[in-house]
GROMACS .gro file of C-alpha atoms in nm:
model
  498
    1MET     CA    1  -0.207   4.698   4.565
    2ALA     CA    2  -0.145   5.024   4.380
    3LYS     CA    3  -0.331   5.082   4.054
    4SER     CA    4  -0.001   5.097   3.864
    5GLY     CA    5   0.093   4.750   3.994
    6VAL     CA    6  -0.242   4.604   3.885
    7PHE     CA    7  -0.199   4.762   3.543
    8VAL     CA    8   0.145   4.605   3.505
    9ILE     CA    9   0.015   4.257   3.598
   10VAL     CA   10  -0.289   4.283   3.367
   11SER     CA   11  -0.068   4.407   3.085
   12ALA     CA   12   0.170   4.116   3.136
   13LEU     CA   13  -0.118   3.866   3.133
   14LEU     CA   14  -0.257   4.018   2.816
   15LEU     CA   15   0.083   3.995   2.651
   16LEU     CA   16   0.108   3.629   2.760
   17VAL     CA   17  -0.238   3.551   2.618
   18VAL     CA   18  -0.150   3.721   2.291
   19ALA     CA   19   0.177   3.526   2.275
   20VAL     CA   20   0.006   3.194   2.345
   21CYS     CA   21  -0.266   3.266   2.088
   22GLY     CA   22   0.003   3.359   1.843
   23VAL     CA   23   0.179   3.026   1.899
   24VAL     CA   24  -0.148   2.835   1.856
   25ALA     CA   25  -0.234   3.028   1.542
   26ALA     CA   26   0.114   2.973   1.404
   27ASP     CA   27   0.088   2.601   1.481
   28GLU     CA   28  -0.251   2.584   1.308
   29GLU     CA   29  -0.108   2.755   1.001
   30LYS     CA   30   0.198   2.535   0.990
   31GLU     CA   31   0.198   2.277   0.712
   32HIS     CA   32   0.286   1.938   0.854
   33VAL     CA   33   0.314   1.769   0.513
   34LEU     CA   34   0.669   1.806   0.388
   35THR     CA   35   0.693   1.939   0.030
   36LEU     CA   36   0.969   1.776  -0.176
   37ASP     CA   37   1.099   1.815  -0.531
   38HIS     CA   38   1.375   1.674  -0.751
   39SER     CA   39   1.641   1.874  -0.567
   40ASN     CA   40   1.581   1.725  -0.222
   41LEU     CA   41   1.375   1.406  -0.259
   42THR     CA   42   1.659   1.151  -0.257
   43ASP     CA   43   1.852   1.324   0.021
   44THR     CA   44   1.543   1.363   0.242
   45VAL     CA   45   1.430   1.004   0.198
   46SER     CA   46   1.779   0.872   0.276
   47LYS     CA   47   1.764   1.039   0.619
   48HIS     CA   48   1.441   0.867   0.727
   49ASN     CA   49   1.389   0.512   0.841
   50PHE     CA   50   1.017   0.553   0.765
   51ILE     CA   51   0.857   0.820   0.548
   52VAL     CA   52   0.529   0.833   0.355
   53LEU     CA   53   0.539   0.999   0.014
   54GLU     CA   54   0.239   1.109  -0.195
   55PHE     CA   55   0.294   1.164  -0.567
   56TYR     CA   56   0.032   1.410  -0.689
   57ALA     CA   57  -0.066   1.639  -0.975
   58PRO     CA   58  -0.208   1.988  -0.904
   59TRP     CA   59  -0.496   1.935  -1.149
   60CYS     CA   60  -0.602   1.597  -1.007
   61GLY     CA   61  -0.942   1.604  -0.835
   62HIS     CA   62  -0.866   1.299  -0.620
   63CYS     CA   63  -0.544   1.467  -0.504
   64LYS     CA   64  -0.737   1.780  -0.408
   65ASN     CA   65  -0.983   1.572  -0.206
   66LEU     CA   66  -0.700   1.387  -0.033
   67ALA     CA   67  -0.497   1.701   0.053
   68PRO     CA   68  -0.686   1.818   0.368
   69GLU     CA   69  -0.713   1.461   0.503
   70TYR     CA   70  -0.344   1.399   0.437
   71GLU     CA   71  -0.258   1.724   0.618
   72LYS     CA   72  -0.476   1.636   0.920
   73ALA     CA   73  -0.309   1.296   0.940
   74ALA     CA   74   0.037   1.454   0.912
   75ALA     CA   75  -0.045   1.693   1.197
   76GLU     CA   76  -0.155   1.411   1.427
   77LEU     CA   77   0.132   1.180   1.331
   78SER     CA   78   0.389   1.454   1.390
   79SER     CA   79   0.338   1.397   1.765
   80HIS     CA   80   0.371   1.019   1.737
   81ASP     CA   81   0.671   0.866   1.915
   82PRO     CA   82   0.872   0.860   1.699
   83PRO     CA   83   0.717   1.116   1.462
   84ILE     CA   84   0.583   0.977   1.135
   85VAL     CA   85   0.670   1.205   0.843
   86LEU     CA   86   0.428   1.256   0.555
   87ALA     CA   87   0.556   1.423   0.239
   88LYS     CA   88   0.425   1.516  -0.104
   89TYR     CA   89   0.589   1.541  -0.446
   90ASP     CA   90   0.448   1.713  -0.755
   91ALA     CA   91   0.505   1.439  -1.012
   92ASN     CA   92   0.341   1.649  -1.283
   93ASP     CA   93   0.618   1.909  -1.274
   94GLU     CA   94   0.849   1.853  -1.571
   95ALA     CA   95   1.160   1.880  -1.353
   96ASN     CA   96   1.025   1.617  -1.111
   97ARG     CA   97   0.907   1.354  -1.360
   98GLU     CA   98   1.232   1.161  -1.398
   99LEU     CA   99   1.255   1.081  -1.026
  100ALA     CA  100   0.882   1.003  -1.006
  101ALA     CA  101   0.923   0.745  -1.283
  102GLN     CA  102   1.168   0.555  -1.062
  103TYR     CA  103   0.882   0.493  -0.816
  104ASP     CA  104   0.651   0.346  -1.084
  105VAL     CA  105   0.390   0.619  -1.056
  106GLN     CA  106   0.103   0.517  -1.287
  107GLY     CA  107  -0.167   0.759  -1.169
  108PHE     CA  108  -0.257   1.021  -0.911
  109PRO     CA  109  -0.250   1.020  -0.621
  110THR     CA  110   0.005   0.742  -0.567
  111ILE     CA  111   0.125   0.693  -0.210
  112LYS     CA  112   0.437   0.498  -0.119
  113ILE     CA  113   0.581   0.392   0.215
  114LEU     CA  114   0.962   0.415   0.212
  115ARG     CA  115   1.171   0.232   0.470
  116ASP     CA  116   1.542   0.213   0.555
  117GLY     CA  117   1.633   0.535   0.379
  118GLY     CA  118   1.434   0.442   0.071
  119LYS     CA  119   1.585   0.095   0.027
  120LYS     CA  120   1.243  -0.067   0.076
  121VAL     CA  121   0.941   0.067  -0.109
  122GLN     CA  122   0.584  -0.055  -0.068
  123ASP     CA  123   0.249   0.067  -0.190
  124TYR     CA  124   0.016   0.238   0.055
  125ASN     CA  125  -0.310   0.041   0.045
  126GLY     CA  126  -0.490   0.207   0.334
  127PRO     CA  127  -0.781   0.450   0.374
  128ARG     CA  128  -0.787   0.801   0.228
  129GLU     CA  129  -0.939   0.988   0.525
  130ALA     CA  130  -0.738   1.127   0.816
  131SER     CA  131  -0.836   0.885   1.097
  132GLY     CA  132  -0.790   0.585   0.869
  133ILE     CA  133  -0.452   0.708   0.745
  134VAL     CA  134  -0.336   0.757   1.105
  135ALA     CA  135  -0.449   0.412   1.221
  136TYR     CA  136  -0.301   0.240   0.915
  137LEU     CA  137   0.038   0.409   0.942
  138LYS     CA  138   0.069   0.349   1.315
  139LYS     CA  139   0.040  -0.021   1.235
  140GLN     CA  140   0.294   0.006   0.956
  141VAL     CA  141   0.556   0.183   1.163
  142GLY     CA  142   0.547  -0.080   1.438
  143PRO     CA  143   0.671  -0.439   1.420
  144ALA     CA  144   0.547  -0.634   1.117
  145SER     CA  145   0.426  -0.904   1.355
  146ALA     CA  146   0.292  -0.817   1.701
  147GLU     CA  147   0.344  -1.058   1.988
  148ILE     CA  148   0.041  -1.221   2.152
  149LYS     CA  149   0.110  -1.307   2.518
  150SER     CA  150  -0.246  -1.351   2.641
  151LYS     CA  151  -0.606  -1.393   2.533
  152GLU     CA  152  -0.651  -1.023   2.600
  153ASP     CA  153  -0.371  -0.943   2.352
  154ALA     CA  154  -0.541  -1.164   2.094
  155ALA     CA  155  -0.880  -0.998   2.149
  156ASN     CA  156  -0.726  -0.653   2.105
  157LEU     CA  157  -0.527  -0.742   1.792
  158ILE     CA  158  -0.746  -0.981   1.596
  159ASP     CA  159  -1.029  -0.835   1.390
  160GLU     CA  160  -1.284  -1.115   1.350
  161LYS     CA  161  -1.410  -0.960   1.024
  162ASN     CA  162  -1.074  -0.969   0.845
  163ILE     CA  163  -0.800  -1.212   0.748
  164PHE     CA  164  -0.540  -1.248   1.026
  165VAL     CA  165  -0.223  -1.460   1.022
  166VAL     CA  166  -0.058  -1.591   1.337
  167GLY     CA  167   0.276  -1.768   1.357
  168ILE     CA  168   0.276  -2.019   1.644
  169PHE     CA  169   0.632  -2.086   1.765
  170PRO     CA  170   0.697  -2.277   2.089
  171ASP     CA  171   1.051  -2.142   2.044
  172PRO     CA  172   1.044  -1.811   1.849
  173SER     CA  173   1.389  -1.845   1.692
  174GLY     CA  174   1.563  -2.026   1.413
  175GLU     CA  175   1.516  -2.041   1.035
  176LYS     CA  176   1.140  -2.092   1.039
  177PHE     CA  177   1.082  -1.790   1.260
  178GLU     CA  178   1.318  -1.582   1.045
  179ASN     CA  179   1.131  -1.685   0.729
  180TYR     CA  180   0.803  -1.600   0.896
  181SER     CA  181   0.937  -1.256   0.991
  182THR     CA  182   1.052  -1.200   0.633
  183LEU     CA  183   0.704  -1.286   0.507
  184ALA     CA  184   0.533  -1.061   0.760
  185GLU     CA  185   0.753  -0.770   0.655
  186LYS     CA  186   0.682  -0.838   0.287
  187LEU     CA  187   0.303  -0.861   0.323
  188ARG     CA  188   0.244  -0.621   0.613
  189ALA     CA  189   0.068  -0.369   0.389
  190GLU     CA  190  -0.193  -0.631   0.292
  191ILE     CA  191  -0.230  -0.867   0.590
  192ASP     CA  192  -0.219  -0.831   0.969
  193PHE     CA  193   0.035  -1.060   1.138
  194ALA     CA  194   0.107  -1.168   1.495
  195HIS     CA  195   0.306  -1.444   1.663
  196THR     CA  196   0.274  -1.636   1.987
  197VAL     CA  197   0.439  -1.918   2.179
  198ASP     CA  198   0.108  -2.087   2.264
  199ALA     CA  199  -0.199  -2.149   2.048
  200LYS     CA  200  -0.424  -2.146   2.357
  201PHE     CA  201  -0.432  -1.766   2.339
  202LEU     CA  202  -0.598  -1.773   1.997
  203PRO     CA  203  -0.977  -1.761   1.948
  204ARG     CA  204  -0.989  -2.055   1.707
  205GLY     CA  205  -0.799  -2.378   1.646
  206GLY     CA  206  -0.651  -2.638   1.875
  207PRO     CA  207  -0.310  -2.669   2.044
  208VAL     CA  208   0.008  -2.736   1.839
  209ASN     CA  209   0.350  -2.854   1.950
  210LYS     CA  210   0.554  -2.742   1.648
  211PRO     CA  211   0.587  -2.425   1.437
  212THR     CA  212   0.256  -2.362   1.264
  213LEU     CA  213   0.115  -2.085   1.050
  214ARG     CA  214  -0.252  -2.031   1.136
  215LEU     CA  215  -0.475  -1.822   0.911
  216LEU     CA  216  -0.794  -1.694   1.075
  217LYS     CA  217  -1.077  -1.585   0.847
  218PRO     CA  218  -1.443  -1.482   0.871
  219PHE     CA  219  -1.574  -1.743   0.626
  220ASP     CA  220  -1.573  -2.114   0.539
  221GLU     CA  221  -1.385  -2.321   0.797
  222LEU     CA  222  -1.282  -2.006   0.995
  223PHE     CA  223  -0.918  -2.114   1.032
  224VAL     CA  224  -0.661  -2.325   0.848
  225ASP     CA  225  -0.311  -2.437   0.954
  226PHE     CA  226   0.004  -2.465   0.742
  227GLU     CA  227   0.348  -2.603   0.826
  228ASP     CA  228   0.575  -2.529   0.528
  229PHE     CA  229   0.783  -2.228   0.629
  230GLN     CA  230   0.944  -2.155   0.295
  231VAL     CA  231   0.861  -1.790   0.220
  232ASP     CA  232   0.718  -1.859  -0.128
  233ALA     CA  233   0.509  -2.150   0.000
  234MET     CA  234   0.364  -1.942   0.285
  235GLU     CA  235   0.283  -1.656   0.050
  236LYS     CA  236   0.103  -1.889  -0.191
  237PHE     CA  237  -0.086  -2.050   0.096
  238ILE     CA  238  -0.207  -1.712   0.225
  239ALA     CA  239  -0.312  -1.598  -0.122
  240GLU     CA  240  -0.519  -1.913  -0.180
  241ALA     CA  241  -0.662  -1.947   0.171
  242SER     CA  242  -0.768  -1.580   0.175
  243ILE     CA  243  -1.024  -1.641  -0.097
  244PRO     CA  244  -1.355  -1.805   0.007
  245VAL     CA  245  -1.454  -2.136  -0.151
  246VAL     CA  246  -1.720  -1.925  -0.320
  247THR     CA  247  -1.666  -1.549  -0.332
  248THR     CA  248  -1.987  -1.349  -0.306
  249PHE     CA  249  -2.018  -1.060  -0.551
  250ASP     CA  250  -2.297  -0.821  -0.451
  251ASN     CA  251  -2.337  -0.464  -0.324
  252ASP     CA  252  -2.219  -0.544   0.029
  253PRO     CA  253  -1.888  -0.352   0.074
  254THR     CA  254  -1.753  -0.612   0.319
  255ASN     CA  255  -1.735  -0.859   0.029
  256HIS     CA  256  -1.547  -0.625  -0.206
  257PRO     CA  257  -1.192  -0.704  -0.080
  258TYR     CA  258  -1.252  -1.073  -0.151
  259VAL     CA  259  -1.390  -0.993  -0.496
  260SER     CA  260  -1.071  -0.797  -0.571
  261LYS     CA  261  -0.858  -1.091  -0.459
  262PHE     CA  262  -1.066  -1.326  -0.671
  263PHE     CA  263  -1.011  -1.126  -0.989
  264SER     CA  264  -0.642  -1.067  -0.919
  265GLY     CA  265  -0.578  -1.439  -0.864
  266THR     CA  266  -0.387  -1.656  -1.110
  267THR     CA  267  -0.627  -1.951  -1.131
  268ALA     CA  268  -0.907  -2.010  -1.381
  269LYS     CA  269  -1.215  -1.815  -1.272
  270VAL     CA  270  -1.563  -1.969  -1.262
  271MET     CA  271  -1.843  -1.713  -1.225
  272LEU     CA  272  -2.212  -1.785  -1.176
  273PHE     CA  273  -2.452  -1.491  -1.204
  274VAL     CA  274  -2.810  -1.527  -1.079
  275ASN     CA  275  -3.084  -1.301  -0.947
  276PHE     CA  276  -3.015  -1.303  -0.572
  277SER     CA  277  -3.371  -1.201  -0.483
  278THR     CA  278  -3.538  -1.494  -0.664
  279GLU     CA  279  -3.278  -1.760  -0.756
  280LEU     CA  280  -3.008  -1.760  -0.486
  281ASP     CA  281  -3.157  -2.038  -0.272
  282ALA     CA  282  -3.189  -2.273  -0.571
  283PHE     CA  283  -2.823  -2.234  -0.671
  284LYS     CA  284  -2.618  -2.154  -0.358
  285SER     CA  285  -2.581  -2.498  -0.201
  286LYS     CA  286  -2.526  -2.693  -0.523
  287TYR     CA  287  -2.274  -2.437  -0.654
  288HIS     CA  288  -2.084  -2.451  -0.324
  289ASP     CA  289  -2.065  -2.831  -0.350
  290VAL     CA  290  -1.918  -2.802  -0.700
  291ALA     CA  291  -1.665  -2.543  -0.579
  292VAL     CA  292  -1.554  -2.770  -0.295
  293LEU     CA  293  -1.510  -3.052  -0.544
  294TYR     CA  294  -1.279  -2.848  -0.767
  295LYS     CA  295  -1.105  -2.632  -0.505
  296GLY     CA  296  -0.730  -2.676  -0.535
  297ASP     CA  297  -0.767  -2.792  -0.895
  298GLY     CA  298  -0.661  -2.460  -1.044
  299MET     CA  299  -1.008  -2.304  -1.026
  300SER     CA  300  -1.166  -2.027  -0.815
  301PHE     CA  301  -1.541  -1.970  -0.781
  302LEU     CA  302  -1.760  -1.661  -0.760
  303LEU     CA  303  -2.136  -1.627  -0.713
  304GLY     CA  304  -2.259  -1.290  -0.835
  305ASP     CA  305  -2.584  -1.098  -0.822
  306LEU     CA  306  -2.716  -0.976  -1.156
  307GLU     CA  307  -2.731  -0.617  -1.036
  308ALA     CA  308  -2.370  -0.612  -0.912
  309GLY     CA  309  -2.249  -0.805  -1.218
  310GLU     CA  310  -2.366  -0.555  -1.479
  311GLY     CA  311  -2.008  -0.461  -1.570
  312ALA     CA  312  -1.909  -0.827  -1.602
  313PHE     CA  313  -2.197  -0.892  -1.842
  314GLU     CA  314  -2.085  -0.599  -2.056
  315PHE     CA  315  -1.725  -0.726  -2.052
  316PHE     CA  316  -1.826  -1.072  -2.171
  317GLY     CA  317  -2.074  -0.939  -2.427
  318LEU     CA  318  -2.372  -1.096  -2.251
  319LYS     CA  319  -2.722  -0.973  -2.168
  320PRO     CA  320  -2.900  -1.001  -1.830
  321GLU     CA  321  -3.183  -1.201  -1.988
  322GLN     CA  322  -2.929  -1.482  -2.050
  323ALA     CA  323  -2.907  -1.544  -1.674
  324PRO     CA  324  -2.869  -1.766  -1.487
  325VAL     CA  325  -2.534  -1.787  -1.662
  326VAL     CA  326  -2.203  -1.953  -1.570
  327ILE     CA  327  -1.876  -1.824  -1.718
  328ILE     CA  328  -1.524  -1.964  -1.713
  329MET     CA  329  -1.224  -1.743  -1.788
  330ASP     CA  330  -0.911  -1.958  -1.801
  331THR     CA  331  -0.551  -1.857  -1.748
  332ASP     CA  332  -0.508  -1.798  -2.122
  333ASP     CA  333  -0.806  -1.557  -2.121
  334GLN     CA  334  -1.018  -1.805  -2.314
  335LYS     CA  335  -1.384  -1.772  -2.217
  336TYR     CA  336  -1.656  -2.037  -2.192
  337VAL     CA  337  -2.022  -1.952  -2.137
  338LYS     CA  338  -2.339  -2.148  -2.059
  339ASP     CA  339  -2.655  -1.939  -2.035
  340HIS     CA  340  -2.992  -2.031  -1.884
  341VAL     CA  341  -2.802  -2.284  -1.674
  342GLU     CA  342  -2.982  -2.516  -1.431
  343PRO     CA  343  -2.839  -2.585  -1.080
  344ASP     CA  344  -2.796  -2.958  -1.150
  345SER     CA  345  -2.614  -2.907  -1.482
  346ILE     CA  346  -2.320  -2.699  -1.357
  347ALA     CA  347  -2.109  -2.994  -1.238
  348ALA     CA  348  -2.141  -3.180  -1.570
  349TRP     CA  349  -2.058  -2.864  -1.766
  350LEU     CA  350  -1.742  -2.813  -1.560
  351ARG     CA  351  -1.640  -3.175  -1.624
  352ASP     CA  352  -1.673  -3.108  -1.997
  353TYR     CA  353  -1.449  -2.802  -1.953
  354LYS     CA  354  -1.185  -3.001  -1.767
  355ASP     CA  355  -1.201  -3.269  -2.039
  356GLY     CA  356  -1.148  -3.010  -2.315
  357LYS     CA  357  -1.491  -3.065  -2.470
  358LEU     CA  358  -1.614  -2.705  -2.460
  359LYS     CA  359  -1.582  -2.454  -2.740
  360PRO     CA  360  -1.451  -2.110  -2.634
  361HIS     CA  361  -1.696  -1.822  -2.633
  362VAL     CA  362  -1.591  -1.534  -2.858
  363LYS     CA  363  -1.742  -1.190  -2.805
  364SER     CA  364  -1.833  -1.011  -3.126
  365GLN     CA  365  -2.058  -0.727  -3.228
  366PRO     CA  366  -2.315  -0.809  -3.497
  367ILE     CA  367  -2.182  -0.794  -3.853
  368PRO     CA  368  -2.287  -0.453  -3.993
  369GLU     CA  369  -2.569  -0.471  -4.248
  370THR     CA  370  -2.404  -0.181  -4.438
  371ASN     CA  371  -2.036  -0.097  -4.430
  372ASP     CA  372  -1.997   0.183  -4.682
  373GLU     CA  373  -1.812   0.449  -4.481
  374PRO     CA  374  -1.451   0.528  -4.581
  375VAL     CA  375  -1.318   0.357  -4.267
  376LYS     CA  376  -1.462   0.005  -4.269
  377VAL     CA  377  -1.602  -0.152  -3.951
  378VAL     CA  378  -1.445  -0.482  -3.847
  379VAL     CA  379  -1.600  -0.704  -3.578
  380ARG     CA  380  -1.458  -1.021  -3.426
  381ASP     CA  381  -1.662  -1.242  -3.659
  382THR     CA  382  -1.530  -1.062  -3.972
  383LEU     CA  383  -1.170  -1.013  -3.857
  384GLN     CA  384  -1.045  -1.323  -4.034
  385ASP     CA  385  -1.206  -1.240  -4.369
  386MET     CA  386  -1.150  -0.864  -4.372
  387VAL     CA  387  -0.795  -0.856  -4.232
  388PHE     CA  388  -0.617  -1.193  -4.240
  389ASN     CA  389  -0.769  -1.341  -4.557
  390SER     CA  390  -0.847  -1.025  -4.752
  391GLY     CA  391  -0.525  -1.022  -4.955
  392LYS     CA  392  -0.510  -0.647  -4.893
  393ASN     CA  393  -0.284  -0.407  -4.710
  394VAL     CA  394  -0.488  -0.327  -4.399
  395MET     CA  395  -0.444  -0.049  -4.144
  396LEU     CA  396  -0.657  -0.152  -3.843
  397GLU     CA  397  -0.735   0.072  -3.548
  398PHE     CA  398  -0.836  -0.080  -3.212
  399TYR     CA  399  -1.040   0.184  -3.033
  400ALA     CA  400  -1.278   0.247  -2.743
  401PRO     CA  401  -1.592   0.456  -2.795
  402TRP     CA  402  -1.522   0.663  -2.483
  403CYS     CA  403  -1.155   0.734  -2.569
  404GLY     CA  404  -1.081   1.101  -2.638
  405HIS     CA  405  -0.765   1.023  -2.838
  406CYS     CA  406  -0.969   0.787  -3.056
  407LYS     CA  407  -1.225   1.059  -3.119
  408ASN     CA  408  -0.946   1.296  -3.224
  409LEU     CA  409  -0.800   1.033  -3.457
  410ALA     CA  410  -1.133   0.947  -3.625
  411PRO     CA  411  -1.148   1.238  -3.877
  412ILE     CA  412  -0.781   1.184  -3.963
  413LEU     CA  413  -0.842   0.816  -4.040
  414ASP     CA  414  -1.141   0.921  -4.252
  415GLU     CA  415  -0.910   1.142  -4.460
  416VAL     CA  416  -0.656   0.861  -4.496
  417ALA     CA  417  -0.931   0.621  -4.606
  418VAL     CA  418  -1.067   0.870  -4.860
  419SER     CA  419  -0.719   0.910  -5.008
  420PHE     CA  420  -0.706   0.532  -5.071
  421GLU     CA  421  -1.066   0.489  -5.192
  422SER     CA  422  -0.956   0.435  -5.552
  423ASP     CA  423  -0.686   0.185  -5.445
  424PRO     CA  424  -0.842  -0.165  -5.415
  425ASP     CA  425  -0.525  -0.299  -5.249
  426VAL     CA  426  -0.553  -0.085  -4.932
  427LEU     CA  427  -0.814  -0.104  -4.657
  428ILE     CA  428  -0.848   0.133  -4.362
  429ALA     CA  429  -1.054  -0.024  -4.084
  430LYS     CA  430  -1.145   0.000  -3.716
  431LEU     CA  431  -1.252  -0.245  -3.444
  432ASP     CA  432  -1.419  -0.158  -3.112
  433ALA     CA  433  -1.191  -0.341  -2.870
  434THR     CA  434  -1.439  -0.301  -2.584
  435ALA     CA  435  -1.712  -0.494  -2.767
  436ASN     CA  436  -1.506  -0.756  -2.955
  437ASP     CA  437  -1.254  -1.013  -2.833
  438ILE     CA  438  -0.903  -0.970  -2.972
  439PRO     CA  439  -0.721  -1.287  -3.084
  440GLN     CA  440  -0.452  -1.392  -2.840
  441GLY     CA  441  -0.096  -1.369  -2.969
  442GLU     CA  442  -0.179  -1.161  -3.276
  443PHE     CA  443  -0.220  -0.810  -3.137
  444ASP     CA  444  -0.091  -0.646  -2.819
  445VAL     CA  445  -0.353  -0.386  -2.726
  446GLN     CA  446  -0.264  -0.216  -2.399
  447GLY     CA  447  -0.433   0.119  -2.458
  448PHE     CA  448  -0.639   0.316  -2.705
  449PRO     CA  449  -0.604   0.386  -2.985
  450THR     CA  450  -0.370   0.104  -3.093
  451MET     CA  451  -0.299   0.071  -3.465
  452TYR     CA  452  -0.165  -0.230  -3.655
  453PHE     CA  453  -0.073  -0.262  -4.022
  454ARG     CA  454  -0.090  -0.597  -4.198
  455SER     CA  455   0.060  -0.611  -4.545
  456ALA     CA  456  -0.101  -0.817  -4.820
  457SER     CA  457   0.170  -1.080  -4.779
  458GLY     CA  458   0.103  -1.110  -4.403
  459ASN     CA  459   0.370  -0.893  -4.241
  460LEU     CA  460   0.221  -0.750  -3.919
  461SER     CA  461   0.360  -0.440  -3.749
  462GLN     CA  462   0.234  -0.194  -3.491
  463TYR     CA  463   0.207   0.168  -3.601
  464ASP     CA  464   0.355   0.405  -3.346
  465GLY     CA  465   0.418   0.709  -3.565
  466GLU     CA  466   0.255   1.049  -3.559
  467ARG     CA  467  -0.122   1.055  -3.577
  468THR     CA  468  -0.141   1.275  -3.884
  469LYS     CA  469  -0.280   1.203  -4.229
  470GLU     CA  470   0.058   1.252  -4.394
  471ALA     CA  471   0.250   1.028  -4.150
  472ILE     CA  472  -0.001   0.743  -4.171
  473ILE     CA  473  -0.012   0.753  -4.553
  474GLU     CA  474   0.367   0.760  -4.570
  475PHE     CA  475   0.385   0.453  -4.341
  476ILE     CA  476   0.131   0.262  -4.550
  477GLU     CA  477   0.310   0.340  -4.878
  478LYS     CA  478   0.643   0.236  -4.730
  479ASN     CA  479   0.519  -0.095  -4.585
  480ARG     CA  480   0.252  -0.206  -4.831
  481ASP     CA  481   0.290  -0.483  -5.087
  482LYS     CA  482   0.232  -0.393  -5.450
  483LEU     CA  483   0.002  -0.669  -5.566
  484VAL     CA  484   0.085  -0.850  -5.895
  485GLN     CA  485  -0.187  -0.816  -6.158
  486SER     CA  486  -0.377  -1.132  -6.245
  487ASP     CA  487  -0.351  -1.278  -6.601
  488SER     CA  488  -0.704  -1.160  -6.682
  489ALA     CA  489  -0.624  -0.810  -6.560
  490LYS     CA  490  -0.309  -0.806  -6.776
  491ALA     CA  491  -0.512  -0.919  -7.078
  492ASP     CA  492  -0.771  -0.648  -7.017
  493SER     CA  493  -0.492  -0.393  -6.991
  494ALA     CA  494  -0.338  -0.514  -7.321
  495LYS     CA  495  -0.674  -0.486  -7.501
  496ASP     CA  496  -0.710  -0.130  -7.375
  497GLU     CA  497  -0.369  -0.043  -7.519
  498LEU     CA  498  -0.468  -0.191  -7.859
   0.00000   0.00000   0.00000
């Protein structure tokens, strides 16, 4: 072959290599996460049967950590059949906030799965790293309930370490199957579902000859059957059956999902905290027996290690040296505590609770020995005397020591208090809401700081004005009661005039 011919071929190959490399480089640089804003969000979502949307803020550290994982997942899912689209939306941008509010964005990052052109919205509750995101979304984009046709199917689908729900339908049609399908679609983000025509394919449980909902679990009796196919009834059954008779609260991450379910449940919560390394054997069996006795009686049970329960002790105003300790938090947020409890005394103490014989436990800081600062310190044990029975006009701040807004407000409240120091009818006070229980039904404290004003005659109102000295003083003057002088005070005043 002539040299010129070789040169032409080599040149062509080099051009082809450069072109291919250019395509690869361009593909690597391509952003697979779709960027949306207020101008195109609604229109884009309406065109997709399934789209994943992350609401983020540029300054958010968690969002920055998620970004490369989210992009890797988007790249892999772009080749899924059909492609799964991942998008992002800057909810911090002023122009974008109104639309973000419609999706109930409470923090960053918030990820939503939107189906049917945005008609169905569900929270994304999956992992935050690329491989986990991919696996989770592949499940979500498929049928809400997979079909099990063999033992091999069951082995591939059912994770023995997690909750799994199977609908057994000798004839997969009719109202019961439709209700089951509705439930699976509703709960698919939280629970894995499958259905089968024959229970013999399943790893646990015997044969059935009528529609049956079977919940498989890695604890207690390992499976439980249910036959009421009303959607609400099935949902309640799954919620209750998914919690162990006794939830274990320790540092083992496999227990954490059950702990979350325990605390998000709607029943009264019974919590026993002991030192797992020295006391677990003495308590475990007896506590389990008590839990079995009361299961289904509106009570859920948790057995916690002292080390893992440090935050719970702080919340209830308890100290580790009070352990072993059993705590009840009822559905009205009333708390009952028995410290230094013995294994054999738990059952009797619970009977007293059920019979209404126990006195609620109220968390309070110690009463201050001195209270001579301009802003007076109120604790739970002095709230009645200093606020409700004081006969004064009281501005009370509920605060948290770690709250930045509270720290900014503190010097302003000091100035307000100083301005009223010579007025015996006005009291400016503060209460640490993290260290003192707040009376139910009196105050609605959802965040910090929260300020309430109680007039001398008992009128209670929440202060939501500007946090300035002038605005707070103006509010107090407008809403206070001018107290009537006593007869002795009038007499003293008359003598002074004479």
